XYZ file of C-alpha atoms in Angstrom:
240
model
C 43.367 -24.331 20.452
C 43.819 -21.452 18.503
C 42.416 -23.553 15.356
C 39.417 -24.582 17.064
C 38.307 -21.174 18.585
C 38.922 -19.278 14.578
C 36.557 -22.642 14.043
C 33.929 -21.941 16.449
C 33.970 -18.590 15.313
C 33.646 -18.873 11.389
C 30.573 -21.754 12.677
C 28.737 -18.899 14.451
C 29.098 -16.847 11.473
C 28.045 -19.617 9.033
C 24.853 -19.920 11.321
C 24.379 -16.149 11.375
C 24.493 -16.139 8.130
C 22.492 -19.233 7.359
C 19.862 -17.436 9.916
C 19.492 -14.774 8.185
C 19.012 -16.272 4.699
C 16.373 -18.431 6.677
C 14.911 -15.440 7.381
C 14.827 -13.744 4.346
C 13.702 -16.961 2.655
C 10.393 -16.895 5.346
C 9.317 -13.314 3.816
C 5.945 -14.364 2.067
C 5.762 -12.145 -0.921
C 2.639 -10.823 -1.892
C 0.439 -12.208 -4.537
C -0.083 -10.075 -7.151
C -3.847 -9.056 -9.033
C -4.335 -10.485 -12.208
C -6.602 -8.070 -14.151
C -8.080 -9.168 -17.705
C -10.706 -6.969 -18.601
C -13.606 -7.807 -20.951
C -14.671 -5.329 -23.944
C -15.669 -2.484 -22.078
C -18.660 0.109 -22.486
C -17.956 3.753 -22.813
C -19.626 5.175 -19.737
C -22.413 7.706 -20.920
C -23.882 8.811 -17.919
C -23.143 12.447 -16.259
C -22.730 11.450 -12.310
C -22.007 8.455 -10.215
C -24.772 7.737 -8.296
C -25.145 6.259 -4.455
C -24.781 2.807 -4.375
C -24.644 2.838 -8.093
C -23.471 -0.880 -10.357
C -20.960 -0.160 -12.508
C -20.188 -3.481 -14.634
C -17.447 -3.554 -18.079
C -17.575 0.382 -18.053
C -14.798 2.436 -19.188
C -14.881 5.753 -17.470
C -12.247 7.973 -19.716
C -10.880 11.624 -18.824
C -13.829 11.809 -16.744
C -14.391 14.811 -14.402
C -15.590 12.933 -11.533
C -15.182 15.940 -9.023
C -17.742 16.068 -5.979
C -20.219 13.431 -7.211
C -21.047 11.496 -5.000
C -20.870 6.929 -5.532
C -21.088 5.991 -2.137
C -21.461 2.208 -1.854
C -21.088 2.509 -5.338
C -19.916 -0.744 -7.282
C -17.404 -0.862 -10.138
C -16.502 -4.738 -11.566
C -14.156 -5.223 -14.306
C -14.356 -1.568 -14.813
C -11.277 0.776 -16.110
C -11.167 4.349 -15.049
C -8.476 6.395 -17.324
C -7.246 9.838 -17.058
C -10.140 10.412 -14.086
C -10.446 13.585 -12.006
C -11.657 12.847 -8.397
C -11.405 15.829 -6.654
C -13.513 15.308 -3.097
C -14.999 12.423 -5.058
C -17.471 10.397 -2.708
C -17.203 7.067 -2.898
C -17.209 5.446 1.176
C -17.691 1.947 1.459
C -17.983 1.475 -2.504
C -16.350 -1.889 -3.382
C -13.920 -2.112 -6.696
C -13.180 -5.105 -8.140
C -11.131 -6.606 -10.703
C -10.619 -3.055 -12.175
C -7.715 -0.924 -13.637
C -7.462 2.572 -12.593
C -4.853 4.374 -14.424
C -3.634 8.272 -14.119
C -6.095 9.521 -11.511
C -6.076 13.143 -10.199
C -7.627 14.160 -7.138
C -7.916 15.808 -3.914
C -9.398 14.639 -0.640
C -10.724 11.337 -2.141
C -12.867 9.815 0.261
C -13.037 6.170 0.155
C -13.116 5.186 3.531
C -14.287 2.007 4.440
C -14.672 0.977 0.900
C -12.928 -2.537 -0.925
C -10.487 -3.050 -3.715
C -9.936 -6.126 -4.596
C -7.909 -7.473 -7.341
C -6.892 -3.501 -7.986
C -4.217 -1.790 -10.269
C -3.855 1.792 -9.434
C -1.310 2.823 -11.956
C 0.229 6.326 -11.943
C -1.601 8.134 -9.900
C -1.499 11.947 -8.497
C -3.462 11.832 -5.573
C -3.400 14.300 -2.248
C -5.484 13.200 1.168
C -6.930 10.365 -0.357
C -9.272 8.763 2.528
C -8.890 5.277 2.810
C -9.536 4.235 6.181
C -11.150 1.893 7.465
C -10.651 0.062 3.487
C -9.817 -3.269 2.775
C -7.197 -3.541 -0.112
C -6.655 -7.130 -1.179
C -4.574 -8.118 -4.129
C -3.828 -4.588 -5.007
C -0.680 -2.885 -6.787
C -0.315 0.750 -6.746
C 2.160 1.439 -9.443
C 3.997 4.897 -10.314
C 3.257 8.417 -9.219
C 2.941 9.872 -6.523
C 0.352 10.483 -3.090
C 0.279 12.557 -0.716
C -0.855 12.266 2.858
C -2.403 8.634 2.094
C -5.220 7.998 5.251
C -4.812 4.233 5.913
C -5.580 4.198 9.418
C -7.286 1.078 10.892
C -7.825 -0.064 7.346
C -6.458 -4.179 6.280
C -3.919 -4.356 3.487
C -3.125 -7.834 2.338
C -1.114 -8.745 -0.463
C -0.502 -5.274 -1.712
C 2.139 -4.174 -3.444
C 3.316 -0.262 -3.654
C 5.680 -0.475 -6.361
C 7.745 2.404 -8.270
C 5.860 5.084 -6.307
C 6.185 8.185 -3.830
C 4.391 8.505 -0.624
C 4.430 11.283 1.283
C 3.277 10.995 5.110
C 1.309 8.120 4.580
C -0.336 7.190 7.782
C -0.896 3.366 8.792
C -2.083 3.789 12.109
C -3.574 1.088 13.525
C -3.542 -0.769 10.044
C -2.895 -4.436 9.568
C -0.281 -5.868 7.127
C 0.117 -8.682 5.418
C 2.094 -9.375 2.589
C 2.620 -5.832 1.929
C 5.764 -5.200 -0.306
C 7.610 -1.891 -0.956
C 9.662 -1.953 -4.334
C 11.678 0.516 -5.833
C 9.399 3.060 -3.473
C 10.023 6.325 -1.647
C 8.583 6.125 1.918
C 8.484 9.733 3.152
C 7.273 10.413 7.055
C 5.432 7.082 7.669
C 3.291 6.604 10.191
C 2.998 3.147 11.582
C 1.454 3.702 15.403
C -0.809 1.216 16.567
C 0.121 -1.194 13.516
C 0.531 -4.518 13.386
C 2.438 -6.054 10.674
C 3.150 -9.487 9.113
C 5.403 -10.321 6.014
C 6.038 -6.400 5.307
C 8.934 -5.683 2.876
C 10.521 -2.517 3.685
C 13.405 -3.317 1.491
C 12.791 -1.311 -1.517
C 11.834 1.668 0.021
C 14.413 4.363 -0.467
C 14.300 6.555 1.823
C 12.526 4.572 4.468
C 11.341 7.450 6.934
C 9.485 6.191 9.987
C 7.889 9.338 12.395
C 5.781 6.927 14.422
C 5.362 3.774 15.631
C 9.303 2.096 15.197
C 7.922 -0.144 17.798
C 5.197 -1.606 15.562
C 7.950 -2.266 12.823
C 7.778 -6.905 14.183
C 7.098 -8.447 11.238
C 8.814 -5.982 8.542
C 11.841 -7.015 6.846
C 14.396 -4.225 6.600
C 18.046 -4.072 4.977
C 21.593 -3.773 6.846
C 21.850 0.049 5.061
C 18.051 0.628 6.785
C 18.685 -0.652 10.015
C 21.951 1.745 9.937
C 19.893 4.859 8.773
C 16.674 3.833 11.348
C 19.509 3.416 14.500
C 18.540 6.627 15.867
C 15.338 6.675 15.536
C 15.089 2.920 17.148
C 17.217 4.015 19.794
C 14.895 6.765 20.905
C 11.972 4.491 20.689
C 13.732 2.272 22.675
C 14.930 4.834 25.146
C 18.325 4.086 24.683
C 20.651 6.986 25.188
C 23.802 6.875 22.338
C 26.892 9.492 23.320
């Protein structure tokens, strides 16, 4: 009898276990740009202009700094060593384009599109993005601060190498969002709904809002361990 119960027991684990691999296994990872530019142009001109084409420009250690490129668009562009203080550039669209080492404050690119994006090493603080739609997109290195995602669609997105600092997904949707290797500092996730999310490589993993909204995130055992508080007070759940 004995034999049988340690049986049934070391079954449920084997299940657990198999469950959990199952689950692991069902994570859809994100699909990642692939960016070839063409020979590009040196980019002559003083200031962006609204609703302005940029196509095969290079844009290099340019002070970009209150101009103003809303609905702007930039294809196959790269834009190196940029400064984009209060840079205007709402509901611009960028596309297949490599942005590397960009400085800025108060970036405003709500409601624009990147698609097919690498954002490499930037050093970015209250960058507006919401309302955006990032497709294909890897934001590698560096570091931003207060990040404005709210209500804005991430899919296949990858934030990898990088610190975030009180980024704020409110009301965002997820999909196929991964976090590698990535510091995740007071995260905001009311109102969001997520699908496929990787949470794994974030360390730290700091949720302030919305540990309700977390269905459809992936987490590790060390995570769930360090989140336990702040899911029990979500939860209402009273630990003594």
């Amino acid at each position: 009898m004995a034999r049988r119960a340690m049986g049934g027991r070391a079954a449920e684990r084997a299940a657990a276990d198999g469950a959990g691999a199952a689950g692991r296994a069902a994570v859809k990872g994100a699909r990642r740009p692939e960016v070839r530019l063409p020979a590009l142009e040196a980019w002559a001109d003083g200031e962006l202009e609204p609703d302005g084409d940029y196509d095969g420009l290079e844009f290099k250690a340019a002070d970009l700094s209150g101009q103003d490129g809303a609905g702007a668009r930039f294809m196959d562009c790269a834009l190196t060593g940029c400064v984009v203080d209060e840079t205007v550039l709402g509901r611009a669209r960028v596309l297949d384009s490599v942005l590397t080492g960009l400085r800025g404050v108060g970036t405003h690119l709500a409601e624009s599109t990147l698609r097919d994006v690498e954002l490499i090493d930037p050093r970015l603080g209250g960058t507006q993005l919401h309302g955006a739609v990032l497709e294909r997109v890897v934001i590698r290195g560096g570091k931003i601060d207060y990040l404005n995602l709210r209500e804005a669609r991430l899919k296949d997105v990858v934030f990898e190498s990088c610190v975030l600092v009180e980024p704020d997904f409110a009301g965002a949707r997820l999909e196929r969002v991964e976090f590698v290797d990535c510091a995740l500092k007071g995260a905001d996730f009311g109102g969001a709904t997520l699908k496929d999310v990787d949470l794994r490589g974030a360390a730290p993993l700091e949720v302030v809002r919305g540990m309700d909204r977390l269905s459809g995130a992936v987490i590790s055992t060390g995570q769930l361990l360090d989140l336990a508080p702040a899911l029990a007070a979500a939860l209402g759940i009273r630990v003594e």
